[in-house]
Coordinates of C-alpha atoms in Angstrom, one line a residue:
X1 CA -16.9 -27.6 20.0
X2 CA -13.3 -27.2 19.1
X3 CA -11.0 -27.5 22.1
X4 CA -9.2 -24.2 21.2
X5 CA -12.5 -22.2 21.3
X6 CA -12.4 -21.6 25.0
X7 CA -8.9 -22.8 25.8
X8 CA -5.8 -21.0 27.0
X9 CA -4.1 -21.9 23.7
X10 CA -5.4 -19.0 21.7
X11 CA -5.2 -16.8 24.9
X12 CA -1.6 -17.5 25.2
X13 CA -1.1 -16.0 21.7
X14 CA -2.3 -12.6 22.8
X15 CA -2.1 -12.4 26.5
X16 CA 0.7 -12.8 29.1
X17 CA 1.0 -15.5 31.7
X18 CA 0.4 -13.7 34.9
X19 CA -1.7 -14.7 37.8
X20 CA -3.2 -11.1 38.2
X21 CA -7.1 -11.4 37.5
X22 CA -6.8 -9.1 34.6
X23 CA -4.0 -11.0 33.1
X24 CA -5.7 -14.3 33.6
X25 CA -8.7 -12.7 31.7
X26 CA -6.5 -11.8 29.0
X27 CA -5.4 -15.4 28.6
X28 CA -8.9 -16.8 28.4
X29 CA -10.4 -13.8 26.5
X30 CA -7.5 -12.0 24.7
X31 CA -9.8 -10.1 22.3
X32 CA -11.9 -8.9 25.2
X33 CA -15.0 -10.2 23.6
X34 CA -16.8 -11.0 27.0
X35 CA -16.3 -7.4 27.9
X36 CA -18.0 -6.4 24.6
X37 CA -21.0 -8.6 25.3
X38 CA -21.3 -7.0 28.9
X39 CA -21.2 -3.5 27.2
X40 CA -24.0 -4.5 24.8
X41 CA -26.1 -5.6 27.8
X42 CA -25.4 -2.5 29.6
X43 CA -26.0 -0.2 26.6
X44 CA -29.2 -1.6 25.8
X45 CA -30.5 -2.5 29.3
X46 CA -33.2 0.1 29.4
X47 CA -34.3 0.4 25.8
X48 CA -33.0 -2.1 23.0
X49 CA -32.9 -5.3 25.3
X50 CA -36.6 -5.0 26.6
X51 CA -37.9 -4.2 23.1
X52 CA -35.8 -6.9 21.4
X53 CA -36.8 -9.4 24.0
X54 CA -40.5 -8.8 23.6
X55 CA -40.0 -8.8 19.7
X56 CA -38.2 -12.2 20.1
X57 CA -41.0 -13.6 22.2
X58 CA -43.6 -12.8 19.7
X59 CA -41.5 -14.2 16.9
X60 CA -41.0 -17.5 18.8
X61 CA -44.7 -17.5 19.4
X62 CA -45.2 -17.4 15.5
X63 CA -42.6 -20.1 15.0
X64 CA -44.4 -22.3 17.5
X65 CA -47.8 -22.0 15.8
X66 CA -46.3 -22.2 12.2
X67 CA -47.0 -18.5 11.1
X68 CA -43.3 -17.3 11.2
X69 CA -41.8 -16.0 7.9
X70 CA -38.3 -16.3 8.9
X71 CA -36.1 -18.0 6.2
X72 CA -32.3 -18.7 6.2
X73 CA -30.0 -16.8 3.8
X74 CA -29.9 -18.7 0.6
X75 CA -26.0 -18.8 1.0
X76 CA -26.1 -20.4 4.5
X77 CA -24.8 -23.9 3.9
X78 CA -26.2 -25.0 7.5
X79 CA -29.8 -25.2 6.4
X80 CA -29.5 -26.6 2.8
X81 CA -31.1 -29.9 3.6
X82 CA -34.6 -30.1 2.7
X83 CA -35.7 -31.2 6.2
X84 CA -35.3 -27.6 7.4
X85 CA -38.2 -26.8 5.1
X86 CA -40.3 -29.9 5.0
X87 CA -40.0 -31.4 8.4
X88 CA -42.2 -29.5 10.8
X89 CA -39.8 -30.0 14.0
X90 CA -36.5 -29.1 12.0
X91 CA -38.3 -26.2 10.4
X92 CA -39.4 -24.8 13.7
X93 CA -36.0 -25.4 15.3
X94 CA -34.2 -23.6 12.5
X95 CA -36.5 -20.7 12.7
X96 CA -36.3 -20.3 16.4
X97 CA -32.6 -20.4 16.1
X98 CA -32.4 -17.8 13.4
X99 CA -34.8 -15.5 15.3
X100 CA -32.5 -15.7 18.4
X101 CA -29.2 -15.1 16.6
X102 CA -30.7 -12.2 14.6
X103 CA -31.9 -10.7 17.6
X104 CA -28.5 -10.9 19.3
X105 CA -27.1 -9.0 16.3
X106 CA -29.9 -6.4 16.4
X107 CA -28.8 -5.7 20.0
X108 CA -25.2 -4.8 18.9
X109 CA -26.7 -2.2 16.5
X110 CA -28.8 -0.8 19.0
X111 CA -25.9 -0.2 21.2
X112 CA -24.5 2.3 19.0
X113 CA -20.8 1.7 19.5
X114 CA -17.9 3.3 17.8
X115 CA -17.0 0.9 14.7
X116 CA -14.0 -0.8 16.4
X117 CA -16.1 -1.7 19.5
X118 CA -19.0 -2.6 17.4
X119 CA -16.8 -5.1 15.5
X120 CA -15.6 -6.7 18.7
X121 CA -19.1 -7.0 19.8
X122 CA -20.4 -8.3 16.5
X123 CA -17.5 -11.0 16.6
X124 CA -18.4 -11.9 20.0
X125 CA -22.1 -12.5 19.2
X126 CA -21.3 -14.3 15.9
X127 CA -18.8 -16.7 17.6
X128 CA -21.5 -17.4 20.3
X129 CA -24.4 -17.8 18.1
X130 CA -22.5 -19.9 15.5
X131 CA -21.3 -22.3 18.3
X132 CA -25.0 -22.6 19.5
X133 CA -26.3 -23.6 16.1
X134 CA -28.3 -26.8 16.0
X135 CA -26.3 -28.0 13.0
X136 CA -23.3 -28.6 15.3
X137 CA -25.1 -31.2 17.2
X138 CA -25.4 -34.7 15.8
X139 CA -29.2 -35.4 16.6
X140 CA -30.1 -31.8 15.5
X141 CA -28.4 -31.9 12.2
X142 CA -30.5 -33.7 9.6
X143 CA -27.5 -34.3 7.3
X144 CA -25.8 -36.1 10.1
X145 CA -28.9 -38.1 11.1
X146 CA -29.2 -39.2 7.5
X147 CA -25.5 -40.1 7.2
X148 CA -25.6 -42.2 10.4
X149 CA -28.7 -44.3 9.2
X150 CA -27.1 -44.6 5.7
X151 CA -23.7 -45.9 7.2
X152 CA -25.2 -48.0 10.1
X153 CA -23.5 -45.5 12.4
X154 CA -20.0 -45.9 11.1
X155 CA -20.1 -42.1 10.3
X156 CA -20.4 -41.4 14.0
X157 CA -17.6 -43.8 15.0
X158 CA -15.3 -42.2 12.3
X159 CA -16.2 -38.8 13.4
X160 CA -15.2 -39.5 17.0
X161 CA -11.9 -40.8 15.6
X162 CA -11.4 -37.5 13.6
X163 CA -12.1 -35.6 17.0
X164 CA -9.4 -37.7 18.8
X165 CA -6.9 -37.2 16.0
X166 CA -7.5 -33.5 15.9
X167 CA -7.1 -33.2 19.7
X168 CA -3.7 -35.2 19.5
X169 CA -2.3 -33.5 16.2
X170 CA -4.1 -30.3 15.6
X171 CA -4.7 -28.7 18.9
X172 CA -8.4 -29.7 18.7
X173 CA -9.0 -27.6 15.8
X174 CA -11.1 -29.4 13.1
X175 CA -8.8 -30.0 10.1
X176 CA -9.7 -28.2 6.9
X177 CA -7.6 -30.0 4.4
X178 CA -5.8 -33.4 3.7
X179 CA -2.2 -32.0 3.4
X180 CA -0.7 -35.2 2.8
X181 CA -2.1 -34.9 -0.8
X182 CA 0.4 -32.2 -1.6
X183 CA 4.2 -31.7 -1.5
X184 CA 5.8 -28.3 -2.1
X185 CA 8.0 -28.7 -4.9
X186 CA 6.3 -31.7 -6.5
X187 CA 2.5 -30.5 -6.5
X188 CA 2.8 -26.9 -5.4
X189 CA 5.3 -24.2 -6.3
X190 CA 6.5 -25.9 -9.4
X191 CA 7.0 -23.1 -11.9
X192 CA 10.8 -23.7 -13.1
X193 CA 13.3 -21.4 -11.4
X194 CA 16.2 -21.1 -9.1
X195 CA 17.4 -19.1 -5.9
X196 CA 19.6 -16.3 -7.1
X197 CA 20.1 -14.5 -3.8
X198 CA 19.9 -15.5 -0.2
X199 CA 20.5 -13.6 3.1
X200 CA 19.4 -14.6 6.7
X201 CA 15.8 -13.1 6.1
X202 CA 15.0 -14.2 2.6
X203 CA 15.7 -15.8 -0.7
X204 CA 15.1 -14.3 -4.0
X205 CA 13.9 -16.8 -6.6
X206 CA 14.1 -16.1 -10.3
X207 CA 11.8 -17.9 -12.9
X208 CA 12.7 -19.4 -16.1
X209 CA 11.4 -17.3 -19.2
X210 CA 8.9 -19.0 -21.4
X211 CA 8.9 -16.3 -24.1
X212 CA 11.4 -15.4 -26.6
X213 CA 11.6 -11.9 -25.5
X214 CA 11.1 -10.4 -22.1
X215 CA 10.5 -6.8 -20.7
X216 CA 13.6 -5.0 -19.7
X217 CA 12.3 -4.0 -16.1
X218 CA 12.0 -7.1 -13.8
X219 CA 9.1 -7.7 -11.4
X220 CA 9.8 -8.5 -7.8
X221 CA 6.8 -10.1 -5.7
X222 CA 6.7 -9.4 -2.0
X223 CA 4.6 -11.8 -0.3
X224 CA 3.2 -11.4 3.4
X225 CA 5.7 -12.4 6.2
X226 CA 2.8 -14.4 7.9
X227 CA 2.4 -16.8 5.1
X228 CA 4.7 -18.8 2.6
X229 CA 4.9 -17.2 -0.9
X230 CA 3.7 -20.1 -2.9
X231 CA 0.0 -19.4 -2.8
X232 CA 0.9 -17.3 -5.8
X233 CA 2.5 -20.3 -7.4
X234 CA 0.0 -22.9 -6.5
X235 CA -0.2 -25.3 -9.7
X236 CA -0.2 -24.9 -13.4
X237 CA -3.1 -22.8 -14.5
X238 CA -3.6 -21.4 -11.0
X239 CA -0.2 -19.7 -10.7
X240 CA 0.2 -15.9 -10.7
X241 CA 3.9 -16.4 -11.1
X242 CA 3.2 -18.6 -14.2
X243 CA 0.9 -16.1 -15.6
X244 CA 3.2 -13.3 -15.2
X245 CA 6.1 -15.2 -16.9
X246 CA 4.0 -15.9 -20.0
X247 CA 3.4 -12.2 -20.3
X248 CA 7.0 -11.7 -20.9
X249 CA 7.8 -10.2 -17.4
X250 CA 11.2 -11.1 -15.8
X251 CA 9.6 -12.6 -12.7
X252 CA 11.4 -12.8 -9.2
X253 CA 9.8 -13.8 -6.0
X254 CA 10.8 -13.2 -2.3
X255 CA 10.6 -16.3 0.1
X256 CA 10.7 -15.4 3.7
X257 CA 12.8 -17.4 6.2
X258 CA 10.4 -18.9 8.9
X259 CA 11.9 -17.2 11.9
X260 CA 12.5 -18.9 15.4
X261 CA 13.1 -17.5 18.7
X262 CA 16.5 -16.5 18.0
X263 CA 15.2 -14.0 15.3
X264 CA 13.1 -12.1 17.9
X265 CA 14.8 -8.8 17.1
X266 CA 13.9 -8.8 13.5
X267 CA 11.5 -5.7 13.0
X268 CA 10.0 -4.1 10.1
X269 CA 13.1 -2.1 9.2
X270 CA 14.9 -5.6 9.1
X271 CA 12.4 -6.7 6.3
X272 CA 12.6 -3.3 4.5
X273 CA 16.2 -3.8 4.1
X274 CA 15.7 -7.5 3.0
X275 CA 13.3 -6.2 0.3
X276 CA 15.8 -3.5 -0.7
X277 CA 18.5 -6.0 -1.0
X278 CA 16.4 -8.4 -3.2
X279 CA 15.2 -5.7 -5.4
X280 CA 18.6 -4.6 -6.1
X281 CA 19.7 -8.1 -6.8
X282 CA 17.0 -8.5 -9.3
X283 CA 18.1 -5.3 -11.0
X284 CA 21.7 -6.4 -11.1
X285 CA 20.6 -9.7 -12.8
X286 CA 18.4 -8.0 -15.3
X287 CA 21.0 -5.4 -15.9
X288 CA 18.7 -2.4 -15.1
X289 CA 18.6 0.4 -12.4
X290 CA 14.9 -0.2 -11.6
X291 CA 12.5 -2.9 -10.7
X292 CA 8.8 -3.0 -10.3
X293 CA 7.0 -4.6 -7.3
X294 CA 3.8 -6.5 -6.6
X295 CA 3.1 -6.8 -2.9
X296 CA 0.4 -8.6 -1.0
X297 CA -1.2 -8.0 2.3
X298 CA 1.5 -7.5 4.9
X299 CA 4.1 -7.6 2.2
X300 CA 2.6 -4.3 0.9
X301 CA 3.2 -2.7 4.3
X302 CA 6.8 -3.5 4.0
X303 CA 7.0 -2.3 0.4
X304 CA 5.3 0.9 1.3
X305 CA 7.9 1.5 4.0
X306 CA 10.7 0.9 1.6
X307 CA 9.1 3.1 -0.9
X308 CA 8.9 6.0 1.7
X309 CA 12.5 5.4 2.6
X310 CA 13.6 5.6 -1.1
X311 CA 11.7 8.7 -1.7
X312 CA 13.2 10.4 1.5
X313 CA 16.7 9.5 0.1
X314 CA 15.6 10.4 -3.6
X315 CA 16.2 6.9 -4.9
X316 CA 14.2 5.8 -7.9
X317 CA 14.9 2.1 -7.4
X318 CA 11.3 1.1 -7.8
X319 CA 9.6 2.2 -10.9
X320 CA 6.0 1.2 -10.2
X321 CA 4.2 -0.6 -7.5
X322 CA 1.3 -3.0 -7.1
X323 CA -0.5 -3.5 -3.6
X324 CA -3.1 -6.3 -3.5
X325 CA -5.4 -6.5 -0.3
X326 CA -3.1 -4.2 1.6
X327 CA -4.1 -1.9 4.4
X328 CA -2.1 1.2 5.0
X329 CA -4.8 3.5 6.4
X330 CA -6.2 2.0 9.6
X331 CA -9.0 4.6 10.1
X332 CA -11.2 3.1 7.5
X333 CA -13.6 0.7 9.1
X334 CA -12.6 -3.0 8.4
X335 CA -13.1 -6.2 10.4
X336 CA -9.5 -6.6 11.5
X337 CA -10.0 -3.2 13.0
X338 CA -11.5 -4.8 16.0
X339 CA -7.9 -5.6 17.4
X340 CA -7.1 -1.9 17.7
X341 CA -7.7 -1.9 21.4
X342 CA -4.9 -0.9 23.9
X343 CA -5.6 -3.9 26.1
X344 CA -5.5 -6.3 23.2
X345 CA -2.5 -4.8 21.8
X346 CA -0.7 -5.0 25.0
X347 CA -1.4 -8.5 25.9
X348 CA -0.4 -9.6 22.2
X349 CA 2.9 -7.5 22.5
X350 CA 3.8 -9.1 25.8
X351 CA 3.0 -12.7 24.8
X352 CA 5.0 -12.5 21.6
X353 CA 7.9 -10.8 23.3
X354 CA 8.1 -13.6 25.9
X355 CA 8.0 -16.3 23.3
X356 CA 10.1 -14.5 20.7
X357 CA 7.7 -15.3 17.8
X358 CA 4.0 -15.2 17.0
X359 CA 3.0 -18.8 16.2
X360 CA 1.6 -19.4 12.8
X361 CA -1.2 -21.7 14.1
X362 CA -2.3 -19.1 16.5
X363 CA -2.7 -16.4 13.7
X364 CA -4.6 -19.0 11.6
X365 CA -7.0 -19.6 14.5
X366 CA -7.5 -16.0 15.0
X367 CA -8.4 -15.2 11.3
X368 CA -10.6 -18.4 11.5
X369 CA -12.6 -16.8 14.3
X370 CA -13.5 -13.9 12.0
X371 CA -15.6 -16.3 9.9
X372 CA -16.6 -19.1 12.3
X373 CA -19.3 -20.6 10.2
X374 CA -17.2 -21.2 7.1
X375 CA -13.7 -21.7 8.7
X376 CA -14.6 -23.6 11.9
X377 CA -18.0 -25.1 12.1
X378 CA -18.0 -26.2 8.4
X379 CA -15.2 -28.5 9.1
X380 CA -16.5 -29.6 12.4
X381 CA -19.7 -30.7 10.8
X382 CA -18.1 -32.4 7.9
X383 CA -15.3 -34.2 9.7
X384 CA -16.9 -34.9 13.0
X385 CA -20.6 -35.2 12.4
X386 CA -20.5 -36.6 8.8
X387 CA -17.4 -38.7 9.3
X388 CA -15.7 -37.4 6.3
X389 CA -12.1 -36.8 5.5
X390 CA -11.0 -33.1 4.9
X391 CA -10.7 -32.3 1.1
X392 CA -7.5 -32.3 -0.9
X393 CA -7.6 -28.5 -2.0
X394 CA -4.3 -26.7 -2.7
X395 CA -5.3 -23.4 -1.2
X396 CA -6.2 -25.0 2.0
X397 CA -3.0 -26.9 2.0
X398 CA -1.1 -23.8 1.7
X399 CA -3.1 -22.0 4.4
X400 CA -2.4 -24.8 6.9
X401 CA 1.3 -24.6 6.1
X402 CA 1.7 -21.4 8.4
X403 CA 4.8 -19.5 9.5
X404 CA 5.7 -17.3 12.5
X405 CA 6.4 -13.6 12.9
X406 CA 9.4 -12.5 14.9
X407 CA 8.4 -10.6 18.1
X408 CA 10.0 -7.4 16.7
X409 CA 8.1 -7.4 13.5
X410 CA 4.8 -8.2 15.2
X411 CA 5.5 -5.3 17.7
X412 CA 6.0 -3.0 14.7
X413 CA 2.9 -4.2 13.1
X414 CA 0.9 -3.5 16.3
X415 CA 2.2 0.0 16.5
X416 CA 1.4 0.7 13.0
X417 CA -2.0 -0.6 13.6
X418 CA -2.7 1.4 16.7
X419 CA -1.0 4.8 15.7
X420 CA -1.7 4.5 11.8
X421 CA 2.0 5.5 11.7
X422 CA 2.6 4.8 8.0
X423 CA -0.4 6.8 6.8
X424 CA 0.2 9.7 9.3
X425 CA 3.9 9.8 8.3
X426 CA 5.2 8.7 11.8
X427 CA 7.1 5.7 11.0
X428 CA 10.8 6.0 10.1
X429 CA 13.1 3.7 8.5
X430 CA 16.8 4.4 9.3
X431 CA 16.1 7.8 10.7
X432 CA 14.0 8.8 7.5
X433 CA 10.2 9.5 8.1
X434 CA 8.0 7.8 5.8
X435 CA 5.9 10.2 3.6
X436 CA 3.9 8.3 1.2
X437 CA 2.7 11.4 -0.6
X438 CA 6.3 11.9 -1.9
X439 CA 6.3 8.5 -3.6
X440 CA 5.9 9.6 -7.0
X441 CA 6.0 6.1 -8.9
X442 CA 2.6 4.8 -10.2
X443 CA 0.7 2.2 -8.3
X444 CA -1.8 -0.5 -8.9
X445 CA -4.1 -1.3 -6.0
X446 CA -6.4 -4.3 -5.7
X447 CA -9.2 -4.8 -3.2
X448 CA -11.6 -7.6 -2.9
X449 CA -15.3 -7.0 -2.4
X450 CA -16.1 -9.7 0.1
X451 CA -12.8 -9.5 1.8
X452 CA -13.4 -10.2 5.7
X453 CA -9.9 -9.2 6.7
X454 CA -9.0 -6.0 4.5
X455 CA -12.3 -4.4 3.5
X456 CA -12.0 -3.1 -0.1
X457 CA -12.6 0.5 1.0
X458 CA -9.9 0.4 3.3
X459 CA -7.7 -0.9 0.5
X460 CA -8.8 2.0 -1.6
X461 CA -7.4 4.4 0.8
X462 CA -3.9 3.4 -0.2
X463 CA -4.6 5.0 -3.7
X464 CA -5.2 8.4 -1.8
X465 CA -1.8 8.2 0.0
X466 CA 0.4 7.8 -2.9
X467 CA 1.9 10.7 -4.8
X468 CA 1.9 9.0 -8.3
X469 CA -1.2 8.0 -10.4
X470 CA -3.1 5.1 -8.9
X471 CA -5.1 2.5 -10.7
X472 CA -7.6 0.6 -8.6
X473 CA -9.2 -2.8 -9.3
X474 CA -12.0 -4.4 -7.4
X475 CA -12.3 -8.1 -7.6
X476 CA -15.5 -10.0 -6.8
X477 CA -14.0 -12.3 -4.4
X478 CA -12.6 -12.7 -1.0
X479 CA -9.1 -12.1 0.6
X480 CA -7.4 -15.1 -0.8
X481 CA -9.8 -15.9 -3.6
X482 CA -9.0 -12.5 -5.1
X483 CA -5.2 -13.3 -5.2
X484 CA -5.6 -16.9 -6.5
X485 CA -7.7 -15.8 -9.4
X486 CA -6.7 -16.9 -12.8
X487 CA -8.6 -15.6 -15.9
X488 CA -11.3 -17.8 -17.4
X489 CA -13.6 -18.2 -14.3
X490 CA -17.1 -16.9 -15.5
X491 CA -18.2 -16.3 -11.9
X492 CA -15.5 -13.7 -11.3
X493 CA -15.7 -10.1 -12.1
X494 CA -13.3 -7.0 -11.8
X495 CA -14.0 -3.3 -12.0
X496 CA -10.9 -1.1 -12.7
X497 CA -10.4 2.6 -13.1
X498 CA -8.0 5.4 -12.2
X499 CA -8.4 6.4 -8.5
X500 CA -9.0 10.1 -9.0
X501 CA -12.0 10.0 -6.4
X502 CA -11.2 10.2 -2.8
X503 CA -14.6 8.5 -1.9
X504 CA -14.5 5.1 -3.0
X505 CA -18.3 4.7 -3.5
X506 CA -18.0 7.6 -6.0
X507 CA -15.2 5.6 -7.9
X508 CA -17.3 2.6 -7.9
X509 CA -20.3 4.4 -9.4
X510 CA -18.1 5.4 -12.3
X511 CA -16.8 2.0 -13.1
X512 CA -18.5 -1.1 -14.7
X513 CA -17.6 -4.7 -13.6
X514 CA -16.7 -7.2 -16.3
X515 CA -16.2 -10.9 -16.1
X516 CA -12.4 -11.7 -15.6
X517 CA -9.7 -11.5 -13.1
X518 CA -7.5 -8.4 -11.9
X519 CA -4.6 -10.3 -13.3
X520 CA -5.6 -9.4 -16.9
X521 CA -5.8 -5.5 -16.3
X522 CA -2.8 -5.6 -14.2
X523 CA -0.7 -7.4 -16.8
X524 CA -1.5 -4.8 -19.3
X525 CA -0.8 -2.0 -16.8
X526 CA 2.5 -3.6 -15.7
X527 CA 3.7 -4.2 -19.3
X528 CA 3.2 -0.6 -20.1
X529 CA 5.6 0.4 -17.2
X530 CA 8.1 -2.6 -17.8
X531 CA 10.2 -1.0 -20.7
X532 CA 10.8 -2.4 -24.1
X533 CA 11.5 -6.0 -24.7
X534 CA 14.8 -7.8 -25.6
X535 CA 15.8 -11.4 -25.9
X536 CA 15.1 -13.7 -23.0
X537 CA 18.2 -14.7 -21.0
X538 CA 19.4 -18.0 -21.8
X539 CA 20.3 -18.7 -18.0
X540 CA 19.3 -17.6 -14.7
X541 CA 21.3 -15.4 -12.3
X542 CA 24.5 -13.7 -13.0
X543 CA 28.1 -13.9 -12.1
X544 CA 27.4 -11.7 -9.0
X545 CA 24.3 -13.7 -8.2
X546 CA 24.6 -17.2 -9.6
X547 CA 21.7 -19.6 -9.8
X548 CA 21.7 -22.0 -6.8
X549 CA 18.9 -24.3 -5.4
X550 CA 16.1 -24.9 -7.9
X551 CA 12.8 -23.3 -6.9
X552 CA 11.1 -23.4 -4.6
X553 CA 14.4 -23.0 -2.6
X554 CA 15.2 -23.9 0.9
X555 CA 13.4 -21.4 3.2
X556 CA 10.0 -22.4 1.9
X557 CA 10.5 -26.0 3.2
X558 CA 11.2 -25.0 6.9
X559 CA 8.4 -25.8 9.2

């Protein structure tokens, strides 16, 4: 089991260091998961628990005598080895585990919690049952046993070495990628461009046109503050930036500075101002009064706040806006909603305020907890039981290159999350209340069907908040896969249509998914809102904003 799983390291992210019993509990269990399990037991003690226990006993008896029909999910990588079907002992072991783990989840359903409490209880259950899987134990994992025999035990020795290395260099967390295989600026983020604007919060990168003519209105990409921007510029053929440039779009990207403790006061308004300044710089360079934006995840929250501020001041700076996997209405059920608990939020707020920043590795660990089998135990098995080295994969290399959030921004995000401030019009920028219904520019909103962080129906809710016409695109993939989604993948599909229905299911029933990426319908939509075309500029920047360091710039290099 990874060291962080029950350690104070994750607790210190979300809970203050205080010797009071409740504060100590907050350090060890910052998400209140143990309390959720206790609630499940209390709620089901007189009905669900006895019934499920009897049912589990009957099923385990069937398993023992070889009459159980339980089978693993075909997509469950843990039980792909043929031994789970053909070897009587492994077959029964796997069935017994699946019967027990499914019963535990059934108890959560029996408890009939509100959706936020239910999500916390499900997470607690999944974390516990995932940790107890037989595939995590060398002698109970047929793949590990076979590898040990094939290598004469060297795989086990290598695995122990990997565990030791991870304890020393990765906080006990199993490494997901070999980062040494990639260098930013050499292998990743290599679309040609230059820094054309910089302030203490961000840099603005402009990219070299590759077409003879370009659209008049520039496009500014606003990435999330918790990640470095270059997941949208990974490598040739897998770069959204490169794709947009090839469509004749004058492409600019914001690159956030990685904040330290001295920047603890930076709040959402600080970042709104930074986006405002960057967009105006892009307009000055392009010689226009307006720009378009494409914003991702938390970057979309920042852009939405800016749009509300601009609407309040009757400023038409932004011509059209794209929001990808962005949550603005937190009343719609989604897994990330499990964090909306006063105790969790207060623990998190105090800890970050004391430290000055929310550490990037802590956020990464938290998000990994939401999918423990794929994002934790998968690497535990491969690295430590099989003795393998982590793969060299560009997306995972980017994911491990985490950034920090200043305490001020983190606190603002928590307030938005708990009070649903932007959706309700309760958040203000420089004294101007944000009312998204007054934002009249068109919007293109993207959701991902299998997104475990920002559920697609919650993303769809963004279309109902805006005052202009909204187009919605539903990708067949997950949170990051939907963003790093170049055309040409035959396994990817996308459904698009105008979001005239308040109910996302009604919208979905009227659409047809086709093979492809949302990048393609987005490019057509954006081109129609980017003005006419004129000859591409022969150089980057302008006299007011001259080109400086070559892309990817300086801020992205800070650790």
